PDB file of C-alpha atoms in Angstrom:
ATOM      1  CA  MET A   1     126.422 116.442 118.661  1.00 49.00           C
ATOM      2  CA  SER A   2     123.512 114.500 118.193  1.00 50.00           C
ATOM      3  CA  THR A   3     122.220 112.720 115.284  1.00 52.00           C
ATOM      4  CA  PRO A   4     119.255 114.477 113.482  1.00 53.00           C
ATOM      5  CA  ARG A   5     116.268 112.391 113.461  1.00 54.00           C
ATOM      6  CA  PRO A   6     114.671 111.153 110.871  1.00 49.00           C
ATOM      7  CA  ARG A   7     111.543 113.073 109.614  1.00 50.00           C
ATOM      8  CA  THR A   8     108.507 110.980 109.270  1.00 45.00           C
ATOM      9  CA  THR A   9     105.659 112.208 106.974  1.00 44.00           C
ATOM     10  CA  THR A  10     101.700 110.996 107.687  1.00 44.00           C
ATOM     11  CA  ARG A  11      99.690 109.753 104.854  1.00 43.00           C
ATOM     12  CA  PRO A  12      96.368 110.585 104.871  1.00 44.00           C
ATOM     13  CA  THR A  13      94.437 107.662 105.056  1.00 44.00           C
ATOM     14  CA  VAL A  14      93.638 106.050 101.707  1.00 44.00           C
ATOM     15  CA  PRO A  15      89.781 104.252 101.811  1.00 46.00           C
ATOM     16  CA  THR A  16      89.706 100.794 101.444  1.00 47.00           C
ATOM     17  CA  SER A  17      88.438  99.401  98.646  1.00 48.00           C
ATOM     18  CA  ALA A  18      86.798  95.926  99.949  1.00 58.00           C
ATOM     19  CA  LEU A  19      83.308  96.190 100.795  1.00 67.00           C
ATOM     20  CA  ASN A  20      83.519  95.895 104.441  1.00 72.00           C
ATOM     21  CA  ALA A  21      80.022  95.094 106.500  1.00 76.00           C
ATOM     22  CA  SER A  22      80.776  96.979 109.629  1.00 78.00           C
ATOM     23  CA  ARG A  23      81.567 100.296 107.687  1.00 76.00           C
ATOM     24  CA  THR A  24      78.544  99.629 105.155  1.00 79.00           C
ATOM     25  CA  LEU A  25      76.529  99.179 108.554  1.00 83.00           C
ATOM     26  CA  ALA A  26      77.733 102.221 110.131  1.00 79.00           C
ATOM     27  CA  THR A  27      76.906 104.215 107.315  1.00 78.00           C
ATOM     28  CA  ALA A  28      73.558 102.950 106.860  1.00 82.00           C
ATOM     29  CA  ALA A  29      72.797 103.719 110.244  1.00 85.00           C
ATOM     30  CA  ARG A  30      73.801 107.165 110.192  1.00 82.00           C
ATOM     31  CA  VAL A  31      71.894 108.026 106.768  1.00 80.00           C
ATOM     32  CA  LEU A  32      68.898 106.770 108.719  1.00 84.00           C
ATOM     33  CA  ARG A  33      69.383 108.659 112.034  1.00 83.00           C
ATOM     34  CA  GLN A  34      69.737 111.763 109.385  1.00 80.00           C
ATOM     35  CA  LEU A  35      66.052 110.681 107.645  1.00 79.00           C
ATOM     36  CA  ARG A  36      64.682 110.361 111.037  1.00 82.00           C
ATOM     37  CA  HIS A  37      64.960 114.126 111.735  1.00 81.00           C
ATOM     38  CA  ASP A  38      63.553 114.760 108.134  1.00 79.00           C
ATOM     39  CA  PRO A  39      59.588 114.239 108.172  1.00 83.00           C
ATOM     40  CA  ARG A  40      59.006 115.308 104.838  1.00 82.00           C
ATOM     41  CA  THR A  41      61.470 113.700 103.044  1.00 80.00           C
ATOM     42  CA  ILE A  42      60.051 110.416 104.979  1.00 83.00           C
ATOM     43  CA  ALA A  43      56.421 111.368 103.804  1.00 83.00           C
ATOM     44  CA  LEU A  44      57.435 111.749 100.188  1.00 80.00           C
ATOM     45  CA  MET A  45      58.987 108.271 100.242  1.00 81.00           C
ATOM     46  CA  LEU A  46      56.345 106.594 101.898  1.00 84.00           C
ATOM     47  CA  LEU A  47      53.465 108.360 101.232  1.00 86.00           C
ATOM     48  CA  VAL A  48      53.370 109.806  97.707  1.00 85.00           C
ATOM     49  CA  PRO A  49      52.920 107.018  96.238  1.00 85.00           C
ATOM     50  CA  CYS A  50      50.010 105.592  98.075  1.00 88.00           C
ATOM     51  CA  LEU A  51      48.443 108.842  97.601  1.00 89.00           C
ATOM     52  CA  MET A  52      49.254 108.714  93.644  1.00 87.00           C
ATOM     53  CA  LEU A  53      47.840 105.019  93.771  1.00 88.00           C
ATOM     54  CA  LEU A  54      44.583 106.581  95.637  1.00 89.00           C
ATOM     55  CA  LEU A  55      44.039 109.412  93.319  1.00 89.00           C
ATOM     56  CA  LEU A  56      44.652 107.020  90.351  1.00 86.00           C
ATOM     57  CA  ARG A  57      41.818 104.577  91.664  1.00 87.00           C
ATOM     58  CA  TYR A  58      39.414 107.088  91.971  1.00 88.00           C
ATOM     59  CA  VAL A  59      40.023 109.100  88.526  1.00 87.00           C
ATOM     60  CA  PHE A  60      38.606 105.986  87.244  1.00 84.00           C
ATOM     61  CA  ASP A  61      36.088 105.498  89.692  1.00 82.00           C
ATOM     62  CA  GLY A  62      33.575 104.668  86.355  1.00 79.00           C
ATOM     63  CA  SER A  63      35.934 102.206  85.099  1.00 80.00           C
ATOM     64  CA  PRO A  64      37.309 100.146  87.636  1.00 76.00           C
ATOM     65  CA  ARG A  65      38.930  97.072  85.407  1.00 80.00           C
ATOM     66  CA  THR A  66      41.189 100.311  83.869  1.00 80.00           C
ATOM     67  CA  PHE A  67      42.570 100.717  87.302  1.00 82.00           C
ATOM     68  CA  ASP A  68      43.337  96.806  87.108  1.00 79.00           C
ATOM     69  CA  ASN A  69      45.313  97.007  83.861  1.00 78.00           C
ATOM     70  CA  ILE A  70      47.562  99.859  84.612  1.00 81.00           C
ATOM     71  CA  GLY A  71      47.353  99.861  88.635  1.00 79.00           C
ATOM     72  CA  ALA A  72      49.966  97.387  88.950  1.00 78.00           C
ATOM     73  CA  SER A  73      52.608  98.501  86.459  1.00 81.00           C
ATOM     74  CA  LEU A  74      51.866 102.413  88.718  1.00 83.00           C
ATOM     75  CA  LEU A  75      52.607 100.096  91.794  1.00 82.00           C
ATOM     76  CA  GLY A  76      56.366  99.329  90.628  1.00 80.00           C
ATOM     77  CA  ILE A  77      56.970 102.784  88.470  1.00 85.00           C
ATOM     78  CA  PHE A  78      55.896 105.278  91.798  1.00 84.00           C
ATOM     79  CA  PRO A  79      58.269 103.915  94.018  1.00 83.00           C
ATOM     80  CA  LEU A  80      61.081 103.940  91.476  1.00 86.00           C
ATOM     81  CA  ILE A  81      60.483 107.916  90.754  1.00 86.00           C
ATOM     82  CA  THR A  82      60.325 108.326  94.293  1.00 84.00           C
ATOM     83  CA  MET A  83      63.056 106.922  95.456  1.00 84.00           C
ATOM     84  CA  PHE A  84      65.390 108.185  92.220  1.00 88.00           C
ATOM     85  CA  LEU A  85      64.252 111.827  93.398  1.00 85.00           C
ATOM     86  CA  VAL A  86      65.355 112.003  96.909  1.00 83.00           C
ATOM     87  CA  THR A  87      68.064 109.762  96.428  1.00 83.00           C
ATOM     88  CA  SER A  88      69.838 112.228  93.885  1.00 83.00           C
ATOM     89  CA  ILE A  89      69.287 115.235  96.222  1.00 82.00           C
ATOM     90  CA  ALA A  90      70.066 113.428  99.405  1.00 78.00           C
ATOM     91  CA  THR A  91      73.579 112.297  98.065  1.00 77.00           C
ATOM     92  CA  LEU A  92      74.217 115.269  96.771  1.00 78.00           C
ATOM     93  CA  ARG A  93      73.579 117.400  99.611  1.00 75.00           C
ATOM     94  CA  GLU A  94      75.938 114.790 101.328  1.00 70.00           C
ATOM     95  CA  ARG A  95      78.647 116.219  98.624  1.00 70.00           C
ATOM     96  CA  THR A  96      77.662 120.005  98.253  1.00 69.00           C
ATOM     97  CA  SER A  97      77.994 120.473 102.286  1.00 67.00           C
ATOM     98  CA  GLY A  98      81.226 118.625 102.603  1.00 63.00           C
ATOM     99  CA  THR A  99      80.590 115.251 104.595  1.00 61.00           C
ATOM    100  CA  LEU A 100      81.610 112.785 101.575  1.00 60.00           C
ATOM    101  CA  GLU A 101      84.525 114.367 101.816  1.00 59.00           C
ATOM    102  CA  ARG A 102      85.217 113.909 105.431  1.00 64.00           C
ATOM    103  CA  LEU A 103      83.955 110.361 105.344  1.00 60.00           C
ATOM    104  CA  LEU A 104      86.125 109.508 102.510  1.00 57.00           C
ATOM    105  CA  THR A 105      89.226 110.545 104.546  1.00 60.00           C
ATOM    106  CA  MET A 106      88.401 107.822 107.080  1.00 60.00           C
ATOM    107  CA  PRO A 107      88.727 104.251 106.254  1.00 59.00           C
ATOM    108  CA  LEU A 108      85.613 104.109 104.458  1.00 60.00           C
ATOM    109  CA  GLY A 109      85.571 102.913 100.585  1.00 66.00           C
ATOM    110  CA  LYS A 110      83.470 104.283  97.913  1.00 69.00           C
ATOM    111  CA  GLY A 111      81.674 100.766  97.659  1.00 72.00           C
ATOM    112  CA  ASP A 112      81.082 100.896 101.512  1.00 73.00           C
ATOM    113  CA  LEU A 113      79.318 104.562 101.098  1.00 76.00           C
ATOM    114  CA  ILE A 114      77.684 103.483  97.973  1.00 77.00           C
ATOM    115  CA  ALA A 115      76.284  99.751  99.913  1.00 80.00           C
ATOM    116  CA  GLY A 116      75.609 101.901 102.892  1.00 81.00           C
ATOM    117  CA  TYR A 117      73.498 104.123 101.097  1.00 80.00           C
ATOM    118  CA  ALA A 118      71.759 101.743  99.353  1.00 82.00           C
ATOM    119  CA  LEU A 119      71.020  99.303 102.604  1.00 85.00           C
ATOM    120  CA  ALA A 120      69.778 102.407 104.255  1.00 84.00           C
ATOM    121  CA  PHE A 121      67.105 103.714 101.196  1.00 82.00           C
ATOM    122  CA  GLY A 122      66.533  99.679 100.808  1.00 82.00           C
ATOM    123  CA  ALA A 123      64.993  99.640 103.883  1.00 86.00           C
ATOM    124  CA  ILE A 124      63.147 102.322 103.759  1.00 85.00           C
ATOM    125  CA  ALA A 125      61.945 101.029 100.096  1.00 82.00           C
ATOM    126  CA  ILE A 126      60.737  97.631 101.844  1.00 84.00           C
ATOM    127  CA  VAL A 127      58.183  99.925 104.179  1.00 88.00           C
ATOM    128  CA  GLN A 128      57.095 101.982 100.940  1.00 85.00           C
ATOM    129  CA  SER A 129      56.772  98.864  98.497  1.00 84.00           C
ATOM    130  CA  ALA A 130      54.541  96.906 101.355  1.00 87.00           C
ATOM    131  CA  LEU A 131      52.420  99.789 102.440  1.00 89.00           C
ATOM    132  CA  ALA A 132      51.578 100.583  98.442  1.00 87.00           C
ATOM    133  CA  THR A 133      51.110  97.140  97.824  1.00 85.00           C
ATOM    134  CA  ALA A 134      48.960  96.425 101.021  1.00 88.00           C
ATOM    135  CA  LEU A 135      46.669  99.650  99.875  1.00 89.00           C
ATOM    136  CA  ALA A 136      46.447  98.654  95.994  1.00 86.00           C
ATOM    137  CA  VAL A 137      45.519  94.773  96.721  1.00 85.00           C
ATOM    138  CA  TRP A 138      43.480  95.439  99.993  1.00 87.00           C
ATOM    139  CA  PHE A 139      42.133  98.449 100.104  1.00 87.00           C
ATOM    140  CA  LEU A 140      42.184  99.654  96.601  1.00 86.00           C
ATOM    141  CA  GLY A 141      40.844  96.297  95.224  1.00 82.00           C
ATOM    142  CA  LEU A 142      43.456  95.729  92.615  1.00 82.00           C
ATOM    143  CA  ASP A 143      42.555  92.321  91.267  1.00 80.00           C
ATOM    144  CA  VAL A 144      45.536  90.465  90.498  1.00 81.00           C
ATOM    145  CA  VAL A 145      45.548  86.949  89.739  1.00 83.00           C
ATOM    146  CA  GLY A 146      49.006  85.745  91.003  1.00 81.00           C
ATOM    147  CA  SER A 147      50.368  86.404  94.667  1.00 85.00           C
ATOM    148  CA  PRO A 148      50.238  90.161  96.297  1.00 84.00           C
ATOM    149  CA  TRP A 149      54.025  88.697  97.651  1.00 87.00           C
ATOM    150  CA  LEU A 150      55.186  88.967  94.148  1.00 88.00           C
ATOM    151  CA  LEU A 151      54.261  92.499  93.345  1.00 85.00           C
ATOM    152  CA  LEU A 152      55.503  93.424  96.438  1.00 86.00           C
ATOM    153  CA  LEU A 153      59.023  91.781  95.428  1.00 88.00           C
ATOM    154  CA  VAL A 154      58.786  93.475  92.037  1.00 88.00           C
ATOM    155  CA  ALA A 155      58.103  96.781  93.866  1.00 86.00           C
ATOM    156  CA  LEU A 156      60.671  96.067  96.251  1.00 87.00           C
ATOM    157  CA  LEU A 157      62.830  96.093  93.093  1.00 89.00           C
ATOM    158  CA  ASP A 158      62.068  98.707  91.489  1.00 88.00           C
ATOM    159  CA  ALA A 159      62.305 101.073  94.412  1.00 86.00           C
ATOM    160  CA  LEU A 160      66.191  99.788  94.772  1.00 87.00           C
ATOM    161  CA  LEU A 161      66.386 100.430  91.181  1.00 89.00           C
ATOM    162  CA  GLY A 162      65.243 103.840  91.600  1.00 87.00           C
ATOM    163  CA  THR A 163      67.892 104.453  94.583  1.00 85.00           C
ATOM    164  CA  ALA A 164      70.438 103.068  92.283  1.00 87.00           C
ATOM    165  CA  LEU A 165      69.711 105.524  89.466  1.00 89.00           C
ATOM    166  CA  GLY A 166      69.384 108.088  91.898  1.00 86.00           C
ATOM    167  CA  LEU A 167      72.926 107.814  93.290  1.00 82.00           C
ATOM    168  CA  PHE A 168      74.509 107.558  90.069  1.00 85.00           C
ATOM    169  CA  VAL A 169      73.138 110.631  88.668  1.00 85.00           C
ATOM    170  CA  SER A 170      73.875 112.747  91.819  1.00 80.00           C
ATOM    171  CA  ALA A 171      77.724 112.396  90.591  1.00 76.00           C
ATOM    172  CA  PHE A 172      77.317 114.267  87.636  1.00 79.00           C
ATOM    173  CA  ALA A 173      74.658 116.926  89.452  1.00 75.00           C
ATOM    174  CA  ALA A 174      76.204 120.053  90.736  1.00 73.00           C
ATOM    175  CA  SER A 175      73.057 121.360  92.487  1.00 74.00           C
ATOM    176  CA  GLU A 176      69.877 119.772  93.775  1.00 74.00           C
ATOM    177  CA  PHE A 177      68.453 121.709  90.782  1.00 76.00           C
ATOM    178  CA  GLN A 178      70.201 119.909  88.533  1.00 76.00           C
ATOM    179  CA  ALA A 179      69.336 116.465  90.258  1.00 76.00           C
ATOM    180  CA  VAL A 180      65.750 117.470  89.572  1.00 79.00           C
ATOM    181  CA  GLN A 181      66.583 118.297  85.789  1.00 81.00           C
ATOM    182  CA  PHE A 182      68.005 114.506  85.505  1.00 82.00           C
ATOM    183  CA  MET A 183      64.308 112.971  85.863  1.00 82.00           C
ATOM    184  CA  PRO A 184      63.054 114.079  82.442  1.00 82.00           C
ATOM    185  CA  ALA A 185      66.626 112.377  80.796  1.00 84.00           C
ATOM    186  CA  VAL A 186      67.060 109.343  82.988  1.00 86.00           C
ATOM    187  CA  ILE A 187      62.921 108.471  84.022  1.00 88.00           C
ATOM    188  CA  PHE A 188      60.596 110.226  81.384  1.00 88.00           C
ATOM    189  CA  PRO A 189      62.003 107.798  78.622  1.00 89.00           C
ATOM    190  CA  GLN A 190      61.618 104.780  80.300  1.00 90.00           C
ATOM    191  CA  LEU A 191      58.233 106.001  81.558  1.00 89.00           C
ATOM    192  CA  LEU A 192      57.091 106.687  77.899  1.00 89.00           C
ATOM    193  CA  LEU A 193      58.828 103.185  76.350  1.00 90.00           C
ATOM    194  CA  CYS A 194      57.887 100.411  78.924  1.00 88.00           C
ATOM    195  CA  GLY A 195      54.572  99.448  77.861  1.00 86.00           C
ATOM    196  CA  LEU A 196      52.306 101.316  80.556  1.00 83.00           C
ATOM    197  CA  PHE A 197      50.460 103.501  77.311  1.00 83.00           C
ATOM    198  CA  THR A 198      50.738 101.135  74.556  1.00 82.00           C
ATOM    199  CA  ALA A 199      52.383  97.477  73.914  1.00 84.00           C
ATOM    200  CA  ARG A 200      56.073  97.877  73.231  1.00 87.00           C
ATOM    201  CA  GLU A 201      55.480  95.500  70.404  1.00 87.00           C
ATOM    202  CA  ASN A 202      52.936  98.218  68.797  1.00 88.00           C
ATOM    203  CA  MET A 203      55.975 100.682  68.950  1.00 89.00           C
ATOM    204  CA  HIS A 204      58.126 101.562  66.179  1.00 89.00           C
ATOM    205  CA  PRO A 205      60.684  99.002  65.863  1.00 91.00           C
ATOM    206  CA  VAL A 206      63.588 101.818  66.951  1.00 93.00           C
ATOM    207  CA  LEU A 207      61.746 102.619  69.945  1.00 91.00           C
ATOM    208  CA  GLU A 208      60.407  98.929  70.774  1.00 90.00           C
ATOM    209  CA  GLY A 209      64.700  98.309  70.604  1.00 91.00           C
ATOM    210  CA  ILE A 210      65.479 100.923  73.000  1.00 92.00           C
ATOM    211  CA  SER A 211      62.755  99.818  75.005  1.00 92.00           C
ATOM    212  CA  ASN A 212      64.188  96.322  75.063  1.00 91.00           C
ATOM    213  CA  VAL A 213      67.278  97.793  77.115  1.00 91.00           C
ATOM    214  CA  LEU A 214      65.346 100.100  79.559  1.00 91.00           C
ATOM    215  CA  PRO A 215      64.813  98.482  83.173  1.00 90.00           C
ATOM    216  CA  MET A 216      61.656 100.001  83.710  1.00 90.00           C
ATOM    217  CA  SER A 217      59.988  97.860  80.748  1.00 91.00           C
ATOM    218  CA  TYR A 218      61.082  94.679  82.342  1.00 91.00           C
ATOM    219  CA  ALA A 219      59.630  96.049  85.805  1.00 89.00           C
ATOM    220  CA  VAL A 220      55.862  96.610  84.120  1.00 89.00           C
ATOM    221  CA  ASP A 221      56.490  93.102  82.208  1.00 90.00           C
ATOM    222  CA  GLY A 222      56.990  91.567  85.837  1.00 88.00           C
ATOM    223  CA  MET A 223      53.994  93.546  87.454  1.00 87.00           C
ATOM    224  CA  ASN A 224      52.128  92.453  84.594  1.00 86.00           C
ATOM    225  CA  GLU A 225      53.087  88.736  84.676  1.00 88.00           C
ATOM    226  CA  VAL A 226      51.546  88.796  88.413  1.00 87.00           C
ATOM    227  CA  LEU A 227      48.471  90.033  87.076  1.00 84.00           C
ATOM    228  CA  ARG A 228      47.846  87.759  84.552  1.00 85.00           C
ATOM    229  CA  HIS A 229      49.100  84.446  85.951  1.00 85.00           C
ATOM    230  CA  THR A 230      48.743  82.566  88.827  1.00 84.00           C
ATOM    231  CA  ASP A 231      52.204  80.823  89.043  1.00 84.00           C
ATOM    232  CA  MET A 232      55.459  82.085  88.720  1.00 87.00           C
ATOM    233  CA  THR A 233      56.431  82.021  85.290  1.00 89.00           C
ATOM    234  CA  ALA A 234      59.835  81.815  83.376  1.00 91.00           C
ATOM    235  CA  THR A 235      59.503  85.349  82.128  1.00 91.00           C
ATOM    236  CA  PHE A 236      58.529  86.779  85.749  1.00 91.00           C
ATOM    237  CA  VAL A 237      61.702  85.056  86.553  1.00 93.00           C
ATOM    238  CA  ARG A 238      63.732  87.176  84.136  1.00 93.00           C
ATOM    239  CA  ASP A 239      62.404  90.128  84.502  1.00 92.00           C
ATOM    240  CA  ILE A 240      63.288  90.292  88.265  1.00 92.00           C
ATOM    241  CA  ALA A 241      66.224  89.341  87.401  1.00 94.00           C
ATOM    242  CA  ILE A 242      66.998  91.675  84.997  1.00 93.00           C
ATOM    243  CA  VAL A 243      65.450  94.496  87.379  1.00 92.00           C
ATOM    244  CA  ALA A 244      67.776  93.163  90.091  1.00 92.00           C
ATOM    245  CA  GLY A 245      70.989  92.841  87.853  1.00 93.00           C
ATOM    246  CA  CYS A 246      70.454  96.547  86.374  1.00 92.00           C
ATOM    247  CA  ALA A 247      70.354  97.766  89.919  1.00 89.00           C
ATOM    248  CA  LEU A 248      73.640  95.972  91.110  1.00 90.00           C
ATOM    249  CA  LEU A 249      75.352  97.290  87.547  1.00 91.00           C
ATOM    250  CA  VAL A 250      74.286 101.070  88.422  1.00 87.00           C
ATOM    251  CA  LEU A 251      75.454 100.681  92.037  1.00 84.00           C
ATOM    252  CA  ALA A 252      78.862  99.688  90.523  1.00 84.00           C
ATOM    253  CA  LEU A 253      78.852 102.478  88.343  1.00 84.00           C
ATOM    254  CA  GLY A 254      77.910 104.716  91.178  1.00 76.00           C
ATOM    255  CA  ALA A 255      80.676 103.436  93.451  1.00 75.00           C
ATOM    256  CA  ALA A 256      83.305 103.946  90.458  1.00 76.00           C
ATOM    257  CA  THR A 257      81.923 107.857  89.837  1.00 70.00           C
ATOM    258  CA  LEU A 258      81.488 109.203  93.384  1.00 65.00           C
ATOM    259  CA  ARG A 259      83.246 112.119  93.790  1.00 60.00           C
ATOM    260  CA  ARG A 260      84.208 114.079  97.164  1.00 53.00           C
ATOM    261  CA  ARG A 261      83.121 116.974  96.398  1.00 53.00           C
ATOM    262  CA  THR A 262      81.066 119.125  93.640  1.00 48.00           C
ATOM    263  CA  ALA A 263      83.207 120.724  91.262  1.00 49.00           C
TER     264      ALA A 263
END
């Protein structure tokens, strides 16, 4: 009489928590391959900020100084908004289609997934920011006292912040329509309080206090520093450090709140 063999059970693969460069790069490459087959999304990310700047320049055709005053600020705001919108919808689509659930059954941690998405959209953000900055400075004649490369740096950080915010809020949306609805809640208050329409110190003290903790306020401040100073100032360094820190913090929150599927 043979002794029965002990039954072995196969445990499901548990995603690892540590970041892995190869898994992150593979995720980024997959996202870029998908985007390559979606020309409308690519056009939205790359061309819309440029078109908005072009439209704004000729809205103020009779008052070019007005464009100089607000053009640099909008050079950072437009990429943030477009990257937020596209990233939130693209990530939500991955979850509702079941792609995230399949990916997370493999040795792919949430950190790898979020970092891969951030890397892929960050690559697009570099192109987007370069196109918008080149258009504003060399074609539309934006009068900048400082280096255009510093403008490009702030625009890129703003686009990465928009990517991080989009990844974060996608965890709380159940549909693409809900993802779009997050824009008034997340973006519009920052747009009103960032100092674009009036100096932040002229606001009500409560609103000024709120604006002091919103990352878009420091994005606008950083652009204005480049607009007015020939050298890199301590205020500029503080501003870009805050924007970059907020982007990293929101990416970490996005990895912590990422869900496999939409409830």
